[in-house]
Amino acid sequence: MKRGLDRSPEPAPDWAGVNAAPDGALLTMPADIDAGFRDPRQRLVVISAPDVLGGRVAMRGDAAPGADLLADPDLRVEDVVIHEDHGVGVMTALERVEVDGVERDALRLEYHGGASILAPVEEFGRIWRYGAEREAVTLDRLHTDAWTKRRAELSADIDRTAEHLVELARRRRETPGVVIRPPKPAYARLAARFPYPETRDQAAAIEAVLEDLASGRMMNRLVCGDVGFGKTEVALRAATAAALCGFQVALVAPTTVLARQHYDSVRRRFAGTDIKVARLSRLASTKEAAEVKARLADGSIQIVVGTHAIAGKDVAFQNLGLLIIDEEQRFGAALKQRLRDLAPEAHLLTMTATPIPRTLQLAMVGIEDVSVIATPPARRRPIRTFLAPFDAATVRTALLRERRRGGQSFVVAPRIDDLGPLADELQRLVPELKTHVVHGELPPEEADDVMVRFAAGDGDVLLATNIIESGLDVPRANTMLVARADLFGLAQLHQLRGRVGRGRAQGVAYLFHDADAELPDVTRARLSTLEAFDRLGSGLAISARDLELRGAGDLLGDEQAGHVKLIGTALYQRLLSRAVRVAKGEIEGPEWTPQLNVGVSGAISETYVPDPTVRINLYARLARLTSTEEVDAFAEELEDRFGALPDETQAFLDLARIQALAVAARVAKVDAGPKAIALTPAPGVAAKDFAKAELETSGDRLLWRGEVPDGRDRAQAIIELLETLA
């Protein structure tokens, strides 16, 4: 090294030049690296600038989970459930029963005609919430083959669906996409214009998008995140990368107001650069639109922000590399396909707070790439939500309270025809407040002007249809009243209430229904979802509930929605997920559950977890865990929530570990006594396939001979044996 420092370094053009240099050469080469590295063979340590100075998106800790989009819905007594072996029934109680002198928990399931069964804890993983009211379903009959036949037919159909979905995903993965890998210094300078630190989820989403763009395959990524959680910044980073690499970008929004908001954000981000930004919507004059289209065709505009006008037949791009669709649930499939046809090999980024059921289902089974932004912005507070019959006194109190704290309010109606009577009612109830009215039949320029002036502080109340659902950012708005909320969809209502409470003040949303009519139970259950899911980041949970209520829609055809109605969302999700894994070749063969006859018993005791509903769901969760790592994490959660684990709960967790290891080791049955442990291989696996010298082969079983202790010590011995096989 001393010899090298006596000479001036020679520049190397690239890594090939470095490799071709003679021993002892001293070279320099600019290298754009994200992090340093060690090469022990060369006794080399490289330290990069981000290692020393840090980086804006350098995050500590694990990324927030985004793949687990939907946890299994909680099970409760009196829920309609579906048992994989017996069909649709009602869960009536969690009971303690004695088996071979040992007390155990079991679920009482009631079927047609009042017949019932007791399902032991080993079967809890085969019981799923059905997602319907008891009065709306027909319970299955026990001791017939009707359910078995129905299940077999459904499974065959779901297998075909999975094969087709996997084929679609394979074709998409194999479709080449343009490689977008921006120069890091220029990208970092534009990224630094974001005035806030990225949240952990935001950083993970940005990193995933950049990896997709650089992969050489066509990106098709969905970014889920609640209103105001930072999805737009993910889109801006993707647009930055594409524009810096010389590609055009199209950002499409469902409304002119949202398109205008995005246009202002994009224009600010690229101000003072050579990247040209334009917008295209119905608000543009004929002359302006023609000029934008001409400049898109010749490539002199790099980024265009607009509405569905971008999908017009006379719109053409010179080099479209990235298509961004915001609020994808507001676009029909035909329009999204027209947008895709603008450039079939362009990367696609879609964003939503509440994905439609079909999109959510595809994401849940791993067909779509998904990033979830669940981290709320700093100081954002949940929107308090109330469901109530329409009441004039409540309306006046809510609007005047908002006025007194210096804020503004929205009053939303489902139809334009409702606005006139509501305007008269507001004039009677709160004549002292200034009210503006906006709806979709106003001339675009007038509607835009009303909303922009209201956002700037002109007026106390904005009376509107759901035209305000997307894109209207009113910092002082903290109260929303929705008339006839039963006529709106869950996703619409969640988007609407996201318009309020975007600052430090507490946001409030009132969901009113007709006071003179009884609200049907199904509708009340649907609207109560908004009350239950009023926490920050609940858009995905609401979409999941919407999926449970409505079904996945047209995955491949109408029959798939019918399947969801027949067997419930939770079981359908499980069957489709497994079928997709089989179709991908990740797993093979029929599903099986190991039998354990090991002389060890355990339970989540009533004294440890007194609430039966909590115990039921802990049993169900544990039964669906598939690795010892997951069981260990579950044990840590139990200890954190309920305190030190009692012996019988420890023993029960050991049984779960044995079950997971048996599956991994392809062992269908485990028998254990004082002198030996016997393992029966799974179907299709021969004992000789294990080839373990310390095990004897006895017929179709493997034997381990030796002193086998009792209790938890026996469980540990079995675990150690299975670990050697797994």
XYZ file of C-alpha atoms in Angstrom:
726
model
C 0.000 0.000 0.000
C 2.927 2.310 0.717
C 4.294 1.702 -2.746
C 0.941 2.637 -4.257
C 0.755 5.943 -2.415
C 4.053 7.026 -3.985
C 2.360 7.076 -7.396
C -0.561 8.978 -8.872
C -3.609 6.752 -9.314
C -4.698 5.871 -12.813
C -8.373 6.192 -13.765
C -10.218 2.963 -14.587
C -13.151 3.224 -17.020
C -15.146 0.342 -15.502
C -14.897 -2.841 -13.417
C -13.505 -4.737 -16.394
C -10.615 -2.276 -16.453
C -10.037 -2.851 -12.758
C -9.932 -6.620 -13.206
C -7.524 -6.337 -16.142
C -5.053 -4.101 -14.269
C -1.696 -5.612 -13.247
C -0.933 -6.474 -9.632
C 0.141 -3.463 -7.601
C -1.727 -0.954 -9.791
C -3.391 1.981 -8.033
C -6.676 2.892 -9.704
C -9.606 5.223 -9.212
C -13.143 4.783 -10.462
C -16.391 6.544 -9.484
C -18.803 3.926 -8.087
C -22.389 4.640 -7.110
C -23.000 2.238 -4.207
C -25.697 2.249 -1.548
C -23.673 0.628 1.229
C -20.184 -0.578 1.999
C -19.044 -4.181 2.052
C -16.296 -6.507 3.280
C -14.260 -8.918 1.167
C -12.269 -11.125 3.592
C -10.420 -12.877 0.759
C -8.982 -9.573 -0.434
C -8.724 -8.235 3.141
C -10.759 -5.306 1.865
C -13.317 -3.099 3.600
C -15.207 -0.505 1.547
C -17.062 2.255 3.390
C -19.594 4.270 1.390
C -20.846 7.792 2.016
C -24.285 6.604 3.288
C -22.493 4.447 5.891
C -20.888 7.573 7.307
C -23.434 10.283 6.614
C -26.626 8.250 6.718
C -29.383 8.422 4.153
C -32.901 9.762 4.029
C -34.388 6.349 3.466
C -32.043 4.411 5.714
C -34.353 2.652 8.117
C -33.605 0.650 11.218
C -35.488 -2.471 12.119
C -37.545 -4.800 10.043
C -39.890 -3.514 7.415
C -43.524 -3.516 8.316
C -45.284 -6.578 7.057
C -47.090 -5.902 3.832
C -47.659 -9.362 2.501
C -50.072 -10.453 5.214
C -52.922 -8.381 3.863
C -55.713 -10.020 5.738
C -55.595 -11.932 8.989
C -58.264 -14.575 9.430
C -61.414 -12.937 10.816
C -62.025 -13.534 14.512
C -64.316 -16.366 15.531
C -67.071 -15.693 18.047
C -69.758 -17.778 19.680
C -72.934 -17.809 17.512
C -70.901 -17.151 14.348
C -71.784 -19.106 11.239
C -68.663 -21.157 10.515
C -67.545 -23.738 8.026
C -65.726 -26.897 9.069
C -63.632 -28.331 6.262
C -64.914 -31.841 6.985
C -68.541 -31.152 7.883
C -69.635 -27.947 6.100
C -71.658 -24.941 7.280
C -72.735 -24.852 10.914
C -73.021 -22.507 13.891
C -70.409 -22.282 16.639
C -72.474 -22.370 19.819
C -69.970 -22.798 22.670
C -66.447 -23.544 23.833
C -66.734 -26.504 26.201
C -64.410 -28.462 28.517
C -64.583 -32.200 27.888
C -62.739 -35.136 29.435
C -60.872 -37.496 27.087
C -58.858 -40.392 28.549
C -58.959 -38.743 31.950
C -57.647 -35.400 30.670
C -59.784 -32.258 30.390
C -59.572 -30.502 27.030
C -61.249 -27.634 25.183
C -63.609 -28.389 22.299
C -65.974 -26.363 20.123
C -69.647 -27.231 19.947
C -70.842 -26.865 16.328
C -74.556 -27.043 15.535
C -75.853 -28.247 12.150
C -79.174 -28.771 10.371
C -81.998 -29.968 12.601
C -80.132 -29.172 15.795
C -77.557 -31.954 15.350
C -74.148 -31.063 16.735
C -70.548 -32.226 17.015
C -67.662 -31.451 19.335
C -64.535 -30.354 17.462
C -61.329 -30.851 19.520
C -58.579 -28.242 19.528
C -56.636 -30.213 16.909
C -59.409 -29.344 14.433
C -59.594 -25.616 15.175
C -57.385 -24.924 12.188
C -60.069 -26.477 9.965
C -62.817 -24.151 11.191
C -63.356 -20.824 9.389
C -65.692 -17.914 9.803
C -68.327 -18.024 7.084
C -69.085 -14.284 6.984
C -72.881 -14.305 6.847
C -75.819 -13.902 9.228
C -77.332 -17.099 10.640
C -80.746 -16.334 9.159
C -79.277 -15.965 5.665
C -77.695 -19.434 5.349
C -78.812 -23.050 5.138
C -76.919 -25.276 7.553
C -75.449 -28.529 6.269
C -76.702 -31.947 7.358
C -74.383 -34.204 9.309
C -73.683 -37.796 8.248
C -74.379 -37.234 4.537
C -72.032 -36.877 1.608
C -73.611 -33.636 0.293
C -70.891 -31.419 1.710
C -68.108 -33.771 0.592
C -69.368 -33.694 -3.011
C -69.802 -29.915 -2.966
C -66.341 -29.447 -1.527
C -64.765 -31.692 -4.190
C -66.471 -29.804 -7.035
C -65.419 -26.449 -5.611
C -61.858 -27.611 -5.081
C -61.592 -28.705 -8.708
C -62.920 -25.349 -9.921
C -60.581 -23.445 -7.600
C -57.627 -25.514 -8.840
C -58.454 -24.500 -12.414
C -58.759 -20.865 -11.330
C -55.377 -21.023 -9.605
C -53.688 -22.564 -12.635
C -55.040 -19.804 -14.846
C -54.027 -17.058 -12.400
C -50.520 -18.471 -12.089
C -50.244 -18.629 -15.871
C -51.296 -14.972 -16.094
C -48.714 -14.054 -13.459
C -46.025 -16.096 -15.241
C -46.704 -14.362 -18.549
C -46.551 -11.015 -16.805
C -43.258 -11.877 -15.108
C -41.795 -12.989 -18.398
C -42.943 -9.861 -20.228
C -39.847 -7.714 -20.591
C -40.015 -4.212 -19.212
C -37.755 -1.275 -19.835
C -34.863 -1.084 -17.369
C -35.139 2.062 -15.261
C -32.119 2.652 -13.058
C -31.679 6.400 -12.402
C -28.331 8.075 -11.650
C -28.218 8.179 -7.881
C -26.908 11.738 -7.356
C -29.637 13.297 -9.523
C -32.300 11.036 -8.014
C -31.160 11.856 -4.456
C -31.308 15.598 -5.144
C -34.941 15.383 -6.281
C -35.896 12.955 -3.506
C -34.453 15.420 -0.979
C -37.198 17.875 -1.942
C -39.656 15.746 0.033
C -40.020 17.868 3.188
C -40.707 15.010 5.631
C -38.771 11.938 6.744
C -40.109 8.818 5.058
C -42.042 6.453 7.265
C -40.783 2.891 7.469
C -43.578 1.606 5.219
C -43.040 4.427 2.742
C -39.345 3.645 2.491
C -40.065 -0.055 1.958
C -42.600 0.743 -0.792
C -40.177 3.110 -2.534
C -37.398 0.519 -2.400
C -39.703 -2.184 -3.807
C -40.805 0.077 -6.665
C -37.240 1.017 -7.573
C -36.235 -2.653 -7.571
C -39.166 -3.464 -9.863
C -38.225 -0.671 -12.265
C -34.633 -1.900 -12.471
C -35.506 -5.599 -12.763
C -35.951 -5.772 -16.528
C -39.436 -7.236 -16.159
C -42.680 -5.325 -16.346
C -43.715 -3.929 -12.964
C -47.309 -4.424 -11.851
C -47.372 -3.193 -8.256
C -50.242 -2.072 -6.066
C -49.532 0.430 -3.271
C -52.197 0.351 -0.539
C -52.299 3.131 2.006
C -54.910 5.286 3.680
C -55.685 8.831 2.630
C -52.736 11.056 3.535
C -50.355 8.193 4.333
C -47.847 9.066 1.613
C -48.769 7.075 -1.496
C -48.200 10.142 -3.678
C -44.558 10.318 -2.632
C -44.046 6.723 -3.759
C -45.477 7.699 -7.139
C -43.242 10.776 -7.307
C -40.126 8.688 -6.630
C -41.105 6.271 -9.409
C -41.785 9.192 -11.768
C -38.429 10.723 -10.842
C -36.590 7.515 -11.674
C -38.350 7.112 -15.016
C -37.969 10.739 -16.092
C -34.260 10.834 -15.189
C -33.766 7.779 -17.424
C -35.406 9.516 -20.374
C -38.782 7.796 -20.213
C -42.201 9.444 -20.223
C -44.586 9.096 -17.302
C -48.406 9.244 -17.230
C -50.156 9.794 -13.878
C -53.915 9.228 -14.129
C -56.474 10.272 -11.499
C -60.261 9.727 -11.492
C -61.293 13.380 -10.991
C -60.154 16.760 -12.240
C -59.695 17.962 -8.663
C -57.354 15.098 -7.774
C -55.542 15.492 -11.092
C -55.027 19.164 -10.325
C -53.657 18.345 -6.865
C -51.225 15.798 -8.329
C -50.196 18.202 -11.063
C -49.302 20.871 -8.505
C -47.250 18.317 -6.501
C -45.388 17.054 -9.576
C -44.744 20.563 -10.887
C -43.287 21.660 -7.531
C -41.072 18.586 -7.351
C -39.516 19.165 -10.793
C -39.405 22.964 -10.724
C -36.083 24.260 -11.998
C -35.173 21.016 -13.799
C -35.214 20.071 -17.474
C -38.129 17.704 -16.878
C -41.275 19.152 -18.462
C -44.645 18.538 -16.785
C -48.121 19.057 -18.278
C -51.718 18.165 -17.477
C -54.531 16.823 -19.596
C -58.158 16.839 -18.476
C -61.558 18.177 -19.455
C -60.589 21.547 -17.959
C -57.984 22.109 -20.689
C -59.096 24.130 -23.722
C -59.076 22.485 -27.137
C -55.943 24.400 -28.057
C -54.137 23.509 -24.809
C -55.084 19.833 -25.125
C -53.895 19.693 -28.720
C -50.537 21.218 -27.774
C -50.043 18.753 -24.891
C -50.885 15.790 -27.133
C -48.450 16.962 -29.796
C -45.654 17.379 -27.262
C -46.372 13.936 -25.769
C -46.079 12.437 -29.235
C -42.738 14.116 -29.949
C -41.391 13.412 -26.452
C -40.875 17.018 -25.350
C -43.168 16.472 -22.341
C -41.763 13.927 -19.890
C -44.592 13.757 -17.335
C -48.310 14.213 -17.954
C -50.887 14.307 -15.153
C -54.547 13.970 -16.024
C -57.840 12.166 -15.931
C -59.204 9.471 -18.232
C -58.585 11.955 -21.062
C -55.082 10.437 -21.193
C -56.716 7.266 -22.558
C -58.161 9.155 -25.539
C -57.757 7.645 -29.000
C -55.748 10.640 -30.205
C -53.200 10.434 -27.357
C -49.840 8.863 -28.218
C -46.501 8.770 -26.411
C -43.038 8.677 -27.883
C -41.478 6.694 -25.040
C -43.931 5.889 -22.231
C -42.063 3.934 -19.566
C -44.299 4.275 -16.486
C -48.075 4.411 -16.005
C -49.382 5.432 -12.560
C -53.086 5.001 -11.746
C -54.313 6.631 -8.540
C -57.491 5.439 -6.804
C -57.609 2.344 -9.010
C -60.946 1.313 -7.524
C -62.567 4.269 -9.315
C -61.599 3.021 -12.781
C -63.400 0.324 -14.716
C -61.544 -2.659 -16.149
C -62.098 -1.451 -19.738
C -60.591 1.969 -19.033
C -57.613 0.449 -17.230
C -57.016 -1.786 -20.224
C -57.131 1.218 -22.603
C -54.525 2.903 -20.445
C -52.369 -0.230 -20.532
C -52.633 -0.299 -24.309
C -50.885 3.076 -24.487
C -47.630 1.175 -23.981
C -47.969 -2.576 -23.286
C -44.396 -2.866 -21.967
C -44.587 0.174 -19.688
C -44.324 -0.369 -15.946
C -47.616 -0.104 -14.022
C -48.020 1.346 -10.533
C -51.524 1.495 -9.051
C -52.448 3.189 -5.785
C -55.505 2.941 -3.572
C -56.700 3.382 -0.007
C -59.442 0.792 -0.380
C -58.709 -1.764 -3.103
C -61.704 -3.347 -4.793
C -62.387 -6.930 -3.675
C -61.003 -8.464 -6.875
C -57.715 -6.554 -6.542
C -57.451 -7.398 -2.856
C -58.079 -11.087 -3.527
C -55.386 -11.234 -6.221
C -52.963 -9.529 -3.850
C -53.814 -11.893 -1.006
C -53.027 -15.012 -3.033
C -49.723 -13.566 -4.227
C -50.638 -12.909 -7.876
C -50.216 -9.137 -7.612
C -47.152 -7.447 -6.098
C -48.271 -5.314 -3.183
C -46.766 -2.710 -0.894
C -48.779 -1.670 2.164
C -48.280 1.734 3.803
C -49.825 1.289 7.225
C -47.727 3.824 9.168
C -49.759 6.997 9.808
C -48.244 10.449 9.443
C -47.096 12.128 12.639
C -49.820 13.704 14.785
C -52.642 12.323 12.622
C -55.614 11.247 14.749
C -58.289 8.644 13.957
C -61.659 9.910 12.703
C -64.356 9.327 15.313
C -67.284 7.757 13.469
C -70.928 7.543 14.557
C -73.845 5.701 12.931
C -77.231 7.231 13.790
C -80.672 8.106 12.405
C -80.848 11.599 10.865
C -81.482 14.149 13.611
C -81.813 17.910 13.080
C -80.463 18.795 16.538
C -77.333 16.661 15.984
C -76.746 18.321 12.605
C -76.981 21.842 14.038
C -74.812 21.009 17.059
C -72.080 19.362 14.958
C -71.868 22.165 12.381
C -71.851 24.970 14.950
C -69.255 23.180 17.085
C -66.983 22.947 14.064
C -67.489 26.632 13.296
C -66.632 27.590 16.901
C -63.283 25.773 16.725
C -62.412 27.575 13.511
C -63.003 24.660 11.157
C -65.107 23.744 8.144
C -67.592 20.941 7.482
C -68.753 18.692 4.656
C -72.349 17.556 4.201
C -72.582 14.753 1.654
C -75.642 13.329 -0.110
C -75.813 10.253 -2.347
C -77.740 11.881 -5.220
C -77.879 15.292 -6.865
C -81.672 15.331 -6.305
C -81.022 15.203 -2.535
C -78.976 18.419 -2.530
C -81.921 20.843 -2.901
C -83.880 19.572 0.125
C -80.679 19.351 2.155
C -79.718 22.913 1.241
C -83.154 24.087 2.456
C -82.737 22.076 5.667
C -79.295 23.591 6.328
C -80.644 27.094 5.693
C -83.332 26.431 8.313
C -81.011 24.790 10.860
C -77.832 26.897 10.530
C -78.692 30.143 8.707
C -75.610 31.781 10.215
C -73.249 29.494 8.270
C -72.129 30.114 4.680
C -72.785 27.043 2.506
C -71.449 26.178 -0.958
C -72.946 23.482 -3.185
C -71.018 21.328 -5.657
C -71.910 18.288 -7.761
C -70.964 16.505 -10.960
C -73.471 18.256 -13.232
C -71.938 21.689 -12.672
C -69.660 22.937 -15.463
C -66.165 21.608 -14.719
C -64.663 25.073 -14.307
C -67.399 26.096 -11.831
C -67.129 22.897 -9.758
C -63.355 23.232 -9.661
C -63.595 26.869 -8.624
C -66.071 26.146 -5.795
C -63.895 23.391 -4.314
C -60.666 25.354 -4.619
C -62.221 28.410 -2.928
C -63.652 26.265 -0.132
C -60.251 24.641 0.387
C -58.781 28.150 0.660
C -61.162 28.936 3.536
C -64.157 30.513 1.779
C -67.284 29.202 3.492
C -68.273 27.077 6.478
C -70.033 24.126 4.847
C -69.582 22.364 1.511
C -72.755 20.500 0.504
C -71.793 17.955 -2.115
C -72.237 14.559 -3.685
C -69.385 12.076 -3.572
C -67.554 14.273 -6.105
C -65.387 15.239 -3.123
C -64.454 11.608 -2.434
C -60.998 11.858 -3.999
C -58.378 14.549 -4.028
C -59.932 17.464 -2.143
C -57.483 18.560 0.549
C -59.112 21.006 2.992
C -56.786 21.414 5.984
C -59.427 23.090 8.189
C -62.200 20.557 7.516
C -62.799 18.359 10.564
C -66.508 17.411 10.488
C -68.419 15.369 7.919
C -72.118 14.556 7.855
C -73.238 11.874 5.388
C -76.950 11.721 4.608
C -78.398 8.291 3.678
C -75.068 6.606 4.335
C -76.761 3.272 3.589
C -76.718 4.183 -0.123
C -72.924 4.421 -0.198
C -70.369 1.624 -0.417
C -67.915 0.955 2.406
C -64.939 2.084 0.354
C -66.743 5.304 -0.624
C -67.586 6.128 2.980
C -64.024 5.478 4.124
C -62.667 7.689 1.358
C -65.167 10.419 2.233
C -64.317 10.521 5.920
C -60.654 10.686 4.921
C -61.388 14.234 3.760
C -61.622 15.448 7.376
C -59.240 15.492 10.320
C -56.115 15.864 8.193
C -54.529 18.302 10.630
C -54.111 18.197 14.402
C -57.817 18.656 15.224
C -60.000 15.655 15.973
C -62.021 14.665 12.920
C -65.624 13.502 13.307
C -67.873 11.698 10.809
C -71.610 11.164 11.268
C -73.192 8.443 9.117
C -76.918 9.188 9.051
C -79.656 6.849 7.866
C -83.358 7.520 7.340
C -84.968 8.075 10.728
C -88.393 6.930 9.471
C -87.298 3.534 8.155
C -85.861 0.504 9.926
C -82.271 -0.166 8.877
C -81.911 -3.793 7.665
C -79.568 -5.919 9.787
C -77.228 -6.590 6.862
C -76.930 -2.860 6.113
C -76.393 -2.036 9.782
C -73.626 -4.652 9.988
C -71.991 -3.187 6.882
C -72.085 0.400 8.168
C -70.990 -0.664 11.642
C -67.726 -1.699 10.012
C -66.905 2.004 9.689
C -67.502 2.496 13.419
C -65.404 -0.542 14.303
C -62.574 0.318 11.910
C -62.064 3.958 12.773
C -58.361 3.654 13.559
C -55.672 5.099 11.331
C -54.748 2.885 8.422
C -58.009 0.927 8.461
C -58.707 1.234 4.730
C -57.295 -2.210 4.054
C -59.307 -3.776 6.864
C -62.458 -2.161 5.454
C -61.668 -3.543 2.014
C -61.164 -6.951 3.591
C -64.566 -6.673 5.263
C -66.020 -5.575 1.924
C -64.456 -8.665 0.381
C -66.043 -10.810 3.076
C -69.460 -9.212 2.506
C -69.430 -8.990 -1.283
C -67.079 -11.742 -2.437
C -64.036 -11.443 -4.649
C -66.004 -10.562 -7.764
C -64.937 -11.605 -11.208
C -61.516 -13.194 -10.706
C -61.972 -15.215 -13.869
C -65.738 -15.402 -14.151
C -68.927 -14.981 -12.151
C -68.636 -18.506 -10.762
C -65.749 -17.472 -8.507
C -67.964 -14.952 -6.712
C -70.463 -17.799 -6.304
C -67.776 -19.968 -4.732
C -67.048 -17.301 -2.141
C -70.738 -17.172 -1.240
C -70.893 -20.966 -0.952
C -67.903 -21.529 1.325
C -67.130 -18.096 2.779
C -64.246 -15.742 2.159
C -61.813 -17.168 4.723
C -61.945 -20.767 3.480
C -62.027 -19.663 -0.163
C -58.912 -17.584 0.478
C -57.170 -20.568 2.053
C -58.113 -23.004 -0.711
C -57.158 -20.574 -3.473
C -53.853 -19.702 -1.789
C -52.939 -23.371 -1.495
C -54.047 -24.064 -5.071
C -51.870 -21.194 -6.288
C -48.859 -22.642 -4.421
C -49.516 -26.057 -5.962
C -49.834 -24.502 -9.416
C -46.537 -22.676 -8.873
C -44.857 -25.944 -7.900
C -44.041 -24.707 -4.382
C -45.876 -27.645 -2.779
C -47.246 -30.891 -4.138
C -49.541 -33.725 -3.219
C -52.739 -33.730 -1.160
C -52.888 -31.878 2.131
C -52.501 -33.908 5.314
C -52.242 -33.305 9.044
C -49.833 -35.355 11.206
C -51.334 -37.574 13.899
C -49.706 -37.300 17.309
C -49.886 -40.087 19.892
C -47.075 -39.054 22.186
C -48.487 -39.129 25.705
C -48.256 -35.338 26.058
C -51.316 -33.127 26.575
C -51.797 -29.425 27.037
C -54.173 -26.489 26.626
C -54.446 -22.731 26.758
C -55.893 -22.857 30.229
C -58.996 -21.005 31.354
C -57.117 -19.519 34.300
C -54.411 -18.206 31.947
C -56.778 -16.734 29.300
C -60.246 -16.407 30.902
C -62.101 -14.961 27.879
C -63.439 -17.885 25.775
C -63.550 -15.819 22.561
C -59.882 -14.934 22.937
C -59.021 -18.583 23.645
C -60.926 -19.774 20.577
C -59.004 -17.422 18.316
C -55.653 -18.222 19.927
C -56.314 -21.919 19.298
C -57.307 -21.204 15.684
C -54.223 -19.073 15.053
C -51.894 -21.631 16.596
C -53.439 -24.454 14.558
C -52.584 -22.597 11.325
C -48.944 -21.908 12.099
C -46.573 -23.849 9.861
C -43.093 -23.453 11.364
C -41.397 -23.623 14.739
C -40.293 -20.007 14.270
C -43.927 -18.953 14.042
C -44.788 -20.999 17.142
C -41.893 -19.373 19.037
C -43.119 -15.909 18.041
C -46.639 -16.874 19.117
C -45.282 -18.010 22.501
C -43.541 -14.659 22.956
C -46.799 -12.865 22.158
C -48.687 -14.969 24.708
C -46.129 -14.204 27.394
C -46.228 -10.511 26.547
C -50.043 -10.364 26.671
C -50.903 -12.753 29.494
C -47.742 -13.304 31.538
C -45.489 -16.309 32.158
C -46.628 -19.449 30.357
C -48.113 -22.155 32.620
C -46.853 -25.720 32.161
C -49.935 -26.982 30.291
C -49.726 -24.102 27.808
C -46.000 -24.761 27.320
C -46.872 -28.393 26.613
C -49.535 -27.374 24.124
C -47.022 -25.174 22.282
C -44.606 -28.113 22.202
C -47.298 -30.163 20.446
C -47.654 -27.351 17.884
C -43.877 -27.425 17.314
C -43.979 -31.215 16.846
C -46.826 -30.820 14.346
C -44.926 -28.223 12.314
C -41.714 -30.262 12.330
C -43.576 -33.434 11.352
C -44.955 -31.696 8.262
C -41.491 -30.395 7.365
C -39.980 -33.861 7.867
C -42.810 -35.538 5.889
C -43.921 -37.586 8.882
C -47.612 -38.475 8.927
C -47.759 -40.003 12.408
C -45.682 -39.803 15.578
C -46.049 -42.453 18.298
C -43.987 -42.266 21.481
C -43.722 -44.475 24.555
C -41.229 -44.979 27.403
C -38.801 -47.030 25.278
C -39.091 -45.734 21.701
C -40.326 -43.125 19.239
C -41.961 -44.379 16.026
C -42.380 -42.221 12.935
C -44.690 -43.109 10.043
C -43.712 -41.362 6.775
C -46.321 -39.349 4.876
C -48.095 -40.866 1.847
C -45.687 -41.275 -1.045
C -42.617 -41.231 1.224
C -40.800 -44.497 2.019
C -39.006 -45.110 5.308
C -35.767 -45.779 3.419
C -35.904 -42.238 2.006
C -34.839 -40.863 5.396
C -31.580 -42.856 5.460
C -30.752 -42.010 9.072
C -28.213 -44.427 10.596
C -29.530 -43.991 14.134
C -33.059 -45.051 13.114
C -34.284 -48.583 12.572
C -36.718 -49.441 9.813
C -39.669 -51.546 10.935
C -42.115 -52.164 8.111
C -43.305 -48.736 7.018
C -42.101 -47.041 10.199
C -38.865 -45.590 11.531
C -37.894 -46.417 15.112
C -35.677 -44.585 17.546
C -34.955 -46.786 20.549
C -33.901 -45.497 23.913
C -35.188 -44.113 27.196
C -37.984 -41.637 26.428
C -38.888 -39.479 29.462
C -42.378 -38.231 30.337
C -44.059 -34.872 29.903
C -42.249 -31.926 28.346
C -38.949 -33.824 28.312
C -40.549 -36.367 25.999
C -41.811 -33.551 23.768
C -38.298 -32.086 23.595
C -36.846 -35.474 22.632
C -39.363 -35.793 19.788
C -38.635 -32.235 18.651
C -34.886 -32.929 18.514
C -35.444 -36.121 16.523
C -37.741 -34.415 14.018
C -35.315 -31.509 13.635
C -32.647 -33.923 12.435
C -35.053 -35.195 9.788
C -36.547 -31.832 8.781
